[in-house]
Short mmCIF file of C-alpha atoms and ligand atoms in Angstrom, two decimals:
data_model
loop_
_atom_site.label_atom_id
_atom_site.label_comp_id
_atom_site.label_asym_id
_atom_site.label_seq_id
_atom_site.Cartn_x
_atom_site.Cartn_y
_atom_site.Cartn_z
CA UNK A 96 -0.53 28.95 -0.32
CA UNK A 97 -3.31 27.95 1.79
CA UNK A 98 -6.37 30.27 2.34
CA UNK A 99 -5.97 32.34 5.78
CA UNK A 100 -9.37 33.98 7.07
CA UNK A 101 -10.85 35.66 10.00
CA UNK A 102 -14.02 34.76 11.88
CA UNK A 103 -15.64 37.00 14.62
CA UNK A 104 -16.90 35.05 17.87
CA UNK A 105 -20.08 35.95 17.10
CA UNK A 106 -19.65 34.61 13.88
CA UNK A 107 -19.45 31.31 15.14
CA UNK A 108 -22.96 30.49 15.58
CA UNK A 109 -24.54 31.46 12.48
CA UNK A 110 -21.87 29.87 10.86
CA UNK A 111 -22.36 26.42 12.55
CA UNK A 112 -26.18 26.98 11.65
CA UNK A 113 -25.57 27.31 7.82
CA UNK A 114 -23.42 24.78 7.74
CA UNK A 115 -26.05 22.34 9.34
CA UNK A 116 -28.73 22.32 6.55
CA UNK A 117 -26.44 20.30 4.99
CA UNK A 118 -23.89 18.25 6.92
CA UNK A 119 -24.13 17.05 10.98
CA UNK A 120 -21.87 19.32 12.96
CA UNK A 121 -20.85 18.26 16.42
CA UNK A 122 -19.41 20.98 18.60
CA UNK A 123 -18.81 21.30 22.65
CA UNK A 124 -21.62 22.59 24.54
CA UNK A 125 -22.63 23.19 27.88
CA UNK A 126 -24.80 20.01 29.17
CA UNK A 127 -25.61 19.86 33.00
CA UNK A 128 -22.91 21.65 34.56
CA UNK A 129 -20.40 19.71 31.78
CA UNK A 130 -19.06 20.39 28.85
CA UNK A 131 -19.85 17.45 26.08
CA UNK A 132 -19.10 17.28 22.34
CA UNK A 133 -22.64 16.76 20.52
CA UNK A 134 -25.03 17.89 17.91
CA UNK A 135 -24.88 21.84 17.26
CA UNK A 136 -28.08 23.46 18.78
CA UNK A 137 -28.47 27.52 18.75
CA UNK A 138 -30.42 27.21 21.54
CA UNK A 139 -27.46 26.25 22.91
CA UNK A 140 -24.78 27.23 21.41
CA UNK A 141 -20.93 26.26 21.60
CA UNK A 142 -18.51 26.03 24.50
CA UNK A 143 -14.87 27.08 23.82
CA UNK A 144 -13.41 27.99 27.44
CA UNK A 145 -12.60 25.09 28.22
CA UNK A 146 -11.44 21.33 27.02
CA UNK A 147 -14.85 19.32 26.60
CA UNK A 148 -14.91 16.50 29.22
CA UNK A 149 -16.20 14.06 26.28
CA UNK A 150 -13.63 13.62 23.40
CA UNK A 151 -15.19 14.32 19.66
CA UNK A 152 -14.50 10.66 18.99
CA UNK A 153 -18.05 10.08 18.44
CA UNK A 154 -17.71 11.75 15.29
CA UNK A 155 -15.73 8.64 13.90
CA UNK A 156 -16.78 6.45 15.94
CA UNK A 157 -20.05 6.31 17.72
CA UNK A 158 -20.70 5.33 20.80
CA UNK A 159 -23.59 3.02 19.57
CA UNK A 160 -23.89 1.96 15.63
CA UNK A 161 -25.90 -0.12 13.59
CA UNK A 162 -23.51 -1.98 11.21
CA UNK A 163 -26.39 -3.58 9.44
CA UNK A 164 -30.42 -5.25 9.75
CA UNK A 165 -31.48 -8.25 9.04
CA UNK A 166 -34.59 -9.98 8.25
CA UNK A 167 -34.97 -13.68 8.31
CA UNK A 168 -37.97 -16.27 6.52
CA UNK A 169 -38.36 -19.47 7.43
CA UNK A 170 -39.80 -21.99 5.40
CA UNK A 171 -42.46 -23.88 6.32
CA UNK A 172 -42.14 -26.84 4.80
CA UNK A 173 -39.48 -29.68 4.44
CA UNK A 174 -36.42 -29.04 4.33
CA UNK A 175 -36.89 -26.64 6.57
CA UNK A 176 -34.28 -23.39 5.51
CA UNK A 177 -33.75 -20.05 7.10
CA UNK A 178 -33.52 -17.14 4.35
CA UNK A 179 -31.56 -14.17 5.88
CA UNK A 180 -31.88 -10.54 4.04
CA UNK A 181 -28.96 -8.53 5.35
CA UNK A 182 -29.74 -4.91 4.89
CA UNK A 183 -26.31 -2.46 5.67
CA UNK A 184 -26.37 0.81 7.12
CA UNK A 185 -23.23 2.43 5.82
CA UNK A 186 -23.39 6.18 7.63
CA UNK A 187 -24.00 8.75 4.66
CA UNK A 188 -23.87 12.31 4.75
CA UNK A 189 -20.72 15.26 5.43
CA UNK A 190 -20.00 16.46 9.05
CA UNK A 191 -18.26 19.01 10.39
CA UNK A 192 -16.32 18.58 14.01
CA UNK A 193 -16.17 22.09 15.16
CA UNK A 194 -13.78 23.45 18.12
CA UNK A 195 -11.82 19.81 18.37
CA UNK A 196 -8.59 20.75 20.49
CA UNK A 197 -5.27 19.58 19.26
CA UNK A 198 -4.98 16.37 21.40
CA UNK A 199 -8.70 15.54 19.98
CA UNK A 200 -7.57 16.29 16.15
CA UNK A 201 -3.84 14.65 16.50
CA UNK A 202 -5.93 10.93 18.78
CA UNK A 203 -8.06 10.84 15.01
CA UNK A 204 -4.84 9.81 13.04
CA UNK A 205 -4.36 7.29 16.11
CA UNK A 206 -7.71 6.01 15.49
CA UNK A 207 -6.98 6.07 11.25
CA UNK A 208 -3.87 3.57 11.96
CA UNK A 209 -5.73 1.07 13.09
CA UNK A 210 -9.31 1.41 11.35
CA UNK A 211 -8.06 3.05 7.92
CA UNK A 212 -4.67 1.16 7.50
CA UNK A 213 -3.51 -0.08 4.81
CA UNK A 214 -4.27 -3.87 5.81
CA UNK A 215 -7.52 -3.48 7.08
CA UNK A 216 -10.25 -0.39 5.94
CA UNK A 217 -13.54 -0.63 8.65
CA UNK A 218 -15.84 0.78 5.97
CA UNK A 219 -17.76 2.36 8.21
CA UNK A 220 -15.03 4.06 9.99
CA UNK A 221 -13.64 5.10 6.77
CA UNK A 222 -17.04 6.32 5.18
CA UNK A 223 -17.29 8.80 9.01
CA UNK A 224 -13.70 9.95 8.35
CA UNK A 225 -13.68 10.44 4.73
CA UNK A 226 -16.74 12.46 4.77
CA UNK A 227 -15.43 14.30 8.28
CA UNK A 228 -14.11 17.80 8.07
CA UNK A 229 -11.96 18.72 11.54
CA UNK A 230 -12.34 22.17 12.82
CA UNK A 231 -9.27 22.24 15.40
CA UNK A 232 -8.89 25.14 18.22
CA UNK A 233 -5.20 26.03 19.06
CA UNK A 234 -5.67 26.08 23.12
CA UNK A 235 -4.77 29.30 24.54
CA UNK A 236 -2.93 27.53 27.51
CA UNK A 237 -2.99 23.88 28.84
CA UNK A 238 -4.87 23.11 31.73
CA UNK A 239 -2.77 21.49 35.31
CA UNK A 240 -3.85 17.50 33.65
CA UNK A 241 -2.98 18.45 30.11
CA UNK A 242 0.57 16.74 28.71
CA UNK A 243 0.29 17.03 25.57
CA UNK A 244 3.87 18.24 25.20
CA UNK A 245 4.85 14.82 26.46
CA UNK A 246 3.24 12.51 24.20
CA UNK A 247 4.26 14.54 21.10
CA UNK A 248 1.64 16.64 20.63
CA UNK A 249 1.37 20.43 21.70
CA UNK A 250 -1.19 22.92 22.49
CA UNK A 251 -0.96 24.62 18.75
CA UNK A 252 -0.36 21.06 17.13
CA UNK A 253 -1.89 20.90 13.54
CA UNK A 254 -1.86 17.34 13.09
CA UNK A 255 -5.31 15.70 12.13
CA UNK A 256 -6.91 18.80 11.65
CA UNK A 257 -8.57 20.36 8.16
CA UNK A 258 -8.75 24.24 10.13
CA UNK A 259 -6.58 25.46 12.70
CA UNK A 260 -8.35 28.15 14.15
CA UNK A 261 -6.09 30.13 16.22
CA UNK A 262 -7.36 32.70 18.84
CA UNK A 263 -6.73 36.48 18.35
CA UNK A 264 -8.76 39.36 19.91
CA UNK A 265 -12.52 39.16 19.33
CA UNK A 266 -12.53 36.01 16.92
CA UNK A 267 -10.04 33.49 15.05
CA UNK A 268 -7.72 33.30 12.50
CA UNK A 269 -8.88 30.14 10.49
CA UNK A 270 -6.27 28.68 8.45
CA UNK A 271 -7.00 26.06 5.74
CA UNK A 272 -4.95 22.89 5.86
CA UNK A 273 -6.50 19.94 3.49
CA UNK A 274 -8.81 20.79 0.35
CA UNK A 275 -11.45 19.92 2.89
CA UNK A 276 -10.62 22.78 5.12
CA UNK A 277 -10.57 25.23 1.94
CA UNK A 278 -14.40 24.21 1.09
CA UNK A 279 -15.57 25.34 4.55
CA UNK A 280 -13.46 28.39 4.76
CA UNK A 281 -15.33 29.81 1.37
CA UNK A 282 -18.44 30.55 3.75
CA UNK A 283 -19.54 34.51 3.44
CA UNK A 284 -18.82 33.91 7.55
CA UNK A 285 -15.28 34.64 7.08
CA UNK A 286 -13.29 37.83 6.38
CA UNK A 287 -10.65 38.16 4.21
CA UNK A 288 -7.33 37.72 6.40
CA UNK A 289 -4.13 36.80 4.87
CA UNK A 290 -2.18 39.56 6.76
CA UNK A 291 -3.05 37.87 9.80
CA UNK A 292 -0.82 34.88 8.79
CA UNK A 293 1.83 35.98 10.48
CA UNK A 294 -0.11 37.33 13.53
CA UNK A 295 -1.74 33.92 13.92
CA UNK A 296 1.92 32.21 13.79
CA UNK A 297 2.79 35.14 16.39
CA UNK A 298 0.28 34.04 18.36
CA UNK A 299 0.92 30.18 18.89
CA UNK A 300 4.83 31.12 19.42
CA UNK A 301 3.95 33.06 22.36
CA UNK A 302 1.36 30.08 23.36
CA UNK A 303 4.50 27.84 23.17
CA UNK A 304 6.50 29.91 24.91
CA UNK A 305 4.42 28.91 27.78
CA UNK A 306 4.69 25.52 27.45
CA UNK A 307 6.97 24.00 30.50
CA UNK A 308 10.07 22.40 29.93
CA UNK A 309 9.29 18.66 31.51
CA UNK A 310 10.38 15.32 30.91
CA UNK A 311 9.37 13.38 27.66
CA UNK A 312 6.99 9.73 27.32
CA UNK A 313 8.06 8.83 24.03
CA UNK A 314 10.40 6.31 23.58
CA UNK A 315 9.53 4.09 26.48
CA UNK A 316 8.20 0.96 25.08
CA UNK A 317 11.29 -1.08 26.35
CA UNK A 318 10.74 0.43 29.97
CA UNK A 319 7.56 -1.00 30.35
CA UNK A 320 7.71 -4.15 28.33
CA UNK A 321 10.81 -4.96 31.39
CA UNK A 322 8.10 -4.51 34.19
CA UNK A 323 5.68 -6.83 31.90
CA UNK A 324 6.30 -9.45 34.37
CA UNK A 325 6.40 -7.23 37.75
CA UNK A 326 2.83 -7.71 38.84
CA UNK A 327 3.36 -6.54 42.31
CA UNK A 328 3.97 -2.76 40.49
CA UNK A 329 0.91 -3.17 38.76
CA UNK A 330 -1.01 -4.47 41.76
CA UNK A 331 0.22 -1.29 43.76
CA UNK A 332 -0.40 1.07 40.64
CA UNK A 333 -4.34 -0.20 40.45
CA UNK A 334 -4.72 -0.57 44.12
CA UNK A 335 -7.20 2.67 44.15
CA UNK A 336 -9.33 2.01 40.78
CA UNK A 337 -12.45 0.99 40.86
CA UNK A 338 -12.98 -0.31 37.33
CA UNK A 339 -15.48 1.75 36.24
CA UNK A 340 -14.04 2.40 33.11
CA UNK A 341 -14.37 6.55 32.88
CA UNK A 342 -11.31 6.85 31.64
CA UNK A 343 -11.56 4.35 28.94
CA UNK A 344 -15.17 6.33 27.78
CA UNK A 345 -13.56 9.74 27.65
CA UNK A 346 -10.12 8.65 26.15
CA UNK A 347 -9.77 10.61 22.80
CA UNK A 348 -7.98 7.37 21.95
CA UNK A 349 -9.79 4.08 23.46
CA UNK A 350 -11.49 2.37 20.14
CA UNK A 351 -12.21 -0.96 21.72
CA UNK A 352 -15.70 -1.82 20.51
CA UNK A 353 -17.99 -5.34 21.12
CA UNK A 354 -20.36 -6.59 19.10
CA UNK A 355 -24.33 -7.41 19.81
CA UNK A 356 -26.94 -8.58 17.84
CA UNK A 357 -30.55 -6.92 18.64
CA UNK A 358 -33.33 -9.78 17.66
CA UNK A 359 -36.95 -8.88 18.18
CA UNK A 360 -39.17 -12.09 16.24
CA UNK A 361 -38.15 -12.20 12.74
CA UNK A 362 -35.80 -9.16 12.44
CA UNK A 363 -32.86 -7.19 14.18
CA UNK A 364 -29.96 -5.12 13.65
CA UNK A 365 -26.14 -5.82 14.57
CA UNK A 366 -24.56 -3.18 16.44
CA UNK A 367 -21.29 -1.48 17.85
CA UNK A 368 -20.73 0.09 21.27
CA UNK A 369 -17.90 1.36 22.64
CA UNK A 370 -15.76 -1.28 25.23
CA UNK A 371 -14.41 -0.68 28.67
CA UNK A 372 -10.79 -2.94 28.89
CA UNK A 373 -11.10 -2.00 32.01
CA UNK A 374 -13.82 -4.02 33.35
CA UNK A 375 -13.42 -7.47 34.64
CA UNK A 376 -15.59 -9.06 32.04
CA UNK A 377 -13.80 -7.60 28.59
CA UNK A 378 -11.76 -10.64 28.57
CA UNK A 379 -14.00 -13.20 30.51
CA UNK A 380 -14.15 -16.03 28.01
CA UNK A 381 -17.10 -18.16 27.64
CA UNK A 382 -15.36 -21.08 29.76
CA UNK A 383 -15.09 -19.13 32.68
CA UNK A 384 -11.78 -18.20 32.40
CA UNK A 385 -10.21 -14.67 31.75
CA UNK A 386 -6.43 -14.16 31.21
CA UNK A 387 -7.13 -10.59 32.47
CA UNK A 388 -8.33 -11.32 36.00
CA UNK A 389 -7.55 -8.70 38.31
CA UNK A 390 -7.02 -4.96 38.35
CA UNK A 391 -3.29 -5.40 38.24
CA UNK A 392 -3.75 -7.42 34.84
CA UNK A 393 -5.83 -4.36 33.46
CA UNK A 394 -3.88 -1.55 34.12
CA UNK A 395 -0.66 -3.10 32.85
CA UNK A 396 -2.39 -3.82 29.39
CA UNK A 397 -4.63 -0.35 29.84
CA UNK A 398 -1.07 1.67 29.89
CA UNK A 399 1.17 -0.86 28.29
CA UNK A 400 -1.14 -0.42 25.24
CA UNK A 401 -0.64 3.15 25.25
CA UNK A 402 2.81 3.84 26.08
CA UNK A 403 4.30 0.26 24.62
CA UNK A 404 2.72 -1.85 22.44
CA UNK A 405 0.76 0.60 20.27
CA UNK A 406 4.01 2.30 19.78
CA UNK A 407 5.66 -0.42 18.39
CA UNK A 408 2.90 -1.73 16.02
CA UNK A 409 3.07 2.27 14.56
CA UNK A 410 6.39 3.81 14.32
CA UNK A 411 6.59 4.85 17.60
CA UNK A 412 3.63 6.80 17.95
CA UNK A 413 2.10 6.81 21.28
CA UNK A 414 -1.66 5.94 22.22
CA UNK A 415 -2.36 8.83 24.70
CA UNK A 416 -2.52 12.28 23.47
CA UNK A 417 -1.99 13.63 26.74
CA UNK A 418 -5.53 15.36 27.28
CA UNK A 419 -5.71 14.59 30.66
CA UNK A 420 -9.30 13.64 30.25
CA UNK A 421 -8.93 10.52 32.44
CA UNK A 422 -6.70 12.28 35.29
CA UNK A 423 -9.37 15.17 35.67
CA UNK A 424 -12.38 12.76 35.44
CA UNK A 425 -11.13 9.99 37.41
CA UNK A 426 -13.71 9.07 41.18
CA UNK A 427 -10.07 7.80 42.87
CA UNK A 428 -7.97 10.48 41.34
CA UNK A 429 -5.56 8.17 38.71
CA UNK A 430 -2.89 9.88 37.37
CA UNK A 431 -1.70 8.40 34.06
CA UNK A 432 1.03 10.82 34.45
CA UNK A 433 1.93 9.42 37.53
CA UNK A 434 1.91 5.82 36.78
CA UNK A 435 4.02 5.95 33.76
CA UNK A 436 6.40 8.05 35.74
CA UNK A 437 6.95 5.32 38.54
CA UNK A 438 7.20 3.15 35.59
CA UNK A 439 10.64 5.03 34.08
CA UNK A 440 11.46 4.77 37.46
CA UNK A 441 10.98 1.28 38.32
CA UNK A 442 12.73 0.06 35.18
CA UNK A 443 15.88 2.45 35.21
CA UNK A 444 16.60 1.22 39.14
CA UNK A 445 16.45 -2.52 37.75
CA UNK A 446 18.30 -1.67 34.88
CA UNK A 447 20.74 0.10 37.20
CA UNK A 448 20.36 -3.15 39.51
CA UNK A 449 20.94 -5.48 36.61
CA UNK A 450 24.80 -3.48 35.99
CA UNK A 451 25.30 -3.59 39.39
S1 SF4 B 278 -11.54 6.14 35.77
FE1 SF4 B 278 -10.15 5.70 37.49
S2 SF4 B 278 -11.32 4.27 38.81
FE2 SF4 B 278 -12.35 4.31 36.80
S3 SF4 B 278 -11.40 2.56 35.70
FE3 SF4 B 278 -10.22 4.41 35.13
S4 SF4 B 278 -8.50 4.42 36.60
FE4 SF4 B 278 -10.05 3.02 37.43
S1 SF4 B 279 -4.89 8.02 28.30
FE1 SF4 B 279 -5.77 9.80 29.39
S2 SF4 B 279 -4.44 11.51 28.85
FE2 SF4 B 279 -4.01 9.87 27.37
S3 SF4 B 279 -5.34 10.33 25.62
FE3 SF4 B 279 -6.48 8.91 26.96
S4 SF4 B 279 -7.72 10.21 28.32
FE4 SF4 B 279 -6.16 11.53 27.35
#
């Protein structure tokens, strides 16, 4: 049985500080007025009231990497040949993501279908995630933007996760759920607990209880694969955006990356960054042309990758984790929710239309 132990809330920080001498640990902390997943500092401690506005994606995938440097050498006679050293920059070193929330945990196995499948292994991703331990917080209650419960997911949900740490008066019951998660719970941090096992279970039943009744997203694909070719929906459904691509950013589930090349003289390095599909240039070709010219075009494929195509490329599993990140965090007030919503809508009535 796995181990079950107990660690006080003001446990937390010395914890987090012995296990940094050896491993990176990213955590939430306050930052301006915001709450943002980055490296632990006891100056500044940890943030748990609330869902971070950044997702703990970085972890896995940073939002800048260096894949690899190169050096080139010219010669300088005839024939003239370029030499080029490559030099690659495979991350090294354990980390530790502490106080991930369910949606954050549950959006990594999302990111591990398409980066550590079993046709194509990113060995960089792989390396992050292999060497990742996930410290997952059970949320006490879901915020007004959270859905989790309609994606699949649900405010005690254990998928992705190495701990579940579930609240309980003054501290957390940690429970150990991969041979990772039973190193970290051997820390001198932790009390013994195993008769909170059934507390802890107590405890997210009652958090579940909570937990509205409401109408589900999955199974949907076909619904909005029928409005593919409706562009006048989409049109009215990005009328407001402004393309600025927050919710892209702060999506626990966006991976989209592009590719640069830094040269200065004779050397450089190649690096990642995180993509926005939802600026006008992601798809602008080098011709000039770019299937994805409007708004319209972008949303569709934005929520169609989410809610349709995703799904079917991965036994049904959707792309959005229901967070809510990019309904609290959006300048024109987009609701995800919303949109997929009218969707249903839209394609029972012209199902309904169709029969007629
Ligand atoms: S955050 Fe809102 S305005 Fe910005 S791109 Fe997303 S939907 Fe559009
Ligand atoms: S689409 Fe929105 S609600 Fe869904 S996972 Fe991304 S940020 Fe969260």
């Amino acid at each position: 049985m796995s181990t079950v132990r107990f660690l006080k809330a003001r446990d937390i920080a010395p914890w987090l500080e012995e296990l940094s001498r050896d491993r990176t640990v990213l955590a939430p902390a306050q930052h301006g007025g915001t709450i943002v997943f980055c490296e632990f500092d006891p100056a500044r401690g940890v943030e748990l009231s609330q869902l971070s506005t950044t997702p703990a994606k970085r972890a896995l995938l940073p939002p800048c990497e260096t894949l690899f440097e190169y050096e080139t050498t010219k010669t300088l006679e005839p024939p003239y040949k370029t030499h080029v050293e490559l030099r690659p920059t495979l991350p090294q070193g354990k980390a530790v993501v502490f106080g991930a929330r369910p949606c954050d945990a549950r959006a990594m196995q999302i990111f591990d279908r398409v980066y550590n499948g079993e046709q194509v292994k990113d060995p960089y991703y792989t390396a992050r995630r292999n060497n990742a331990t996930i410290v997952t917080l059970a949320c006490s209650e879901q915020d007004d933007t959270c859905f989790c419960d309609r994606v699949g997911g649900s405010p005690v949900d254990a998928t992705g996760s190495d701990v579940l740490l579930t609240p309980l008066k003054a501290g957390y019951v940690a429970e150990a759920l991969t041979p990772k998660g039973e190193e970290l719970l051997q820390s001198t941090s932790f009390m013994k607990a195993e008769g909170l096992r059934q507390e802890a279970l107590n405890a997210r039943n009652r958090i579940l209880e909570h937990v509205p009744e409401r109408s589900s997203f999955l199974d949907m694909e076909r619904n909005l694969l029928s409005l593919f070719g409706d562009l006048g929906f989409w049109d009215k459904t990005a009328e407001a955006c402004l393309s600025c691509g927050a919710c892209t950013y702060l999506c626990p589930t966006c991976y989209c990356f592009n590719i640069t090349d830094e040269t200065r003289g004779e050397s450089g390095r190649r690096i990642r960054t995180w993509d926005n599909c939802m600026s006008s240039q992601f798809t602008l070709e080098g011709s000039g042309h770019n299937p994805r010219p409007t708004k319209a075009h972008r949303m569709r494929n934005r929520i169609g990758h989410k809610f349709s195509y995703y799904p079917q490329l991965h036994d049904k599993t959707l792309a959005c984790v229901g967070c809510g990140r990019c309904v609290s965090n959006c300048p024109v007030s987009f609701d995800i929710r919303n949109a997929v919503a009218c969707a249903i809508q839209q394609a029972d009535a012209a199902r309904e239309h169709a029969h007629d």
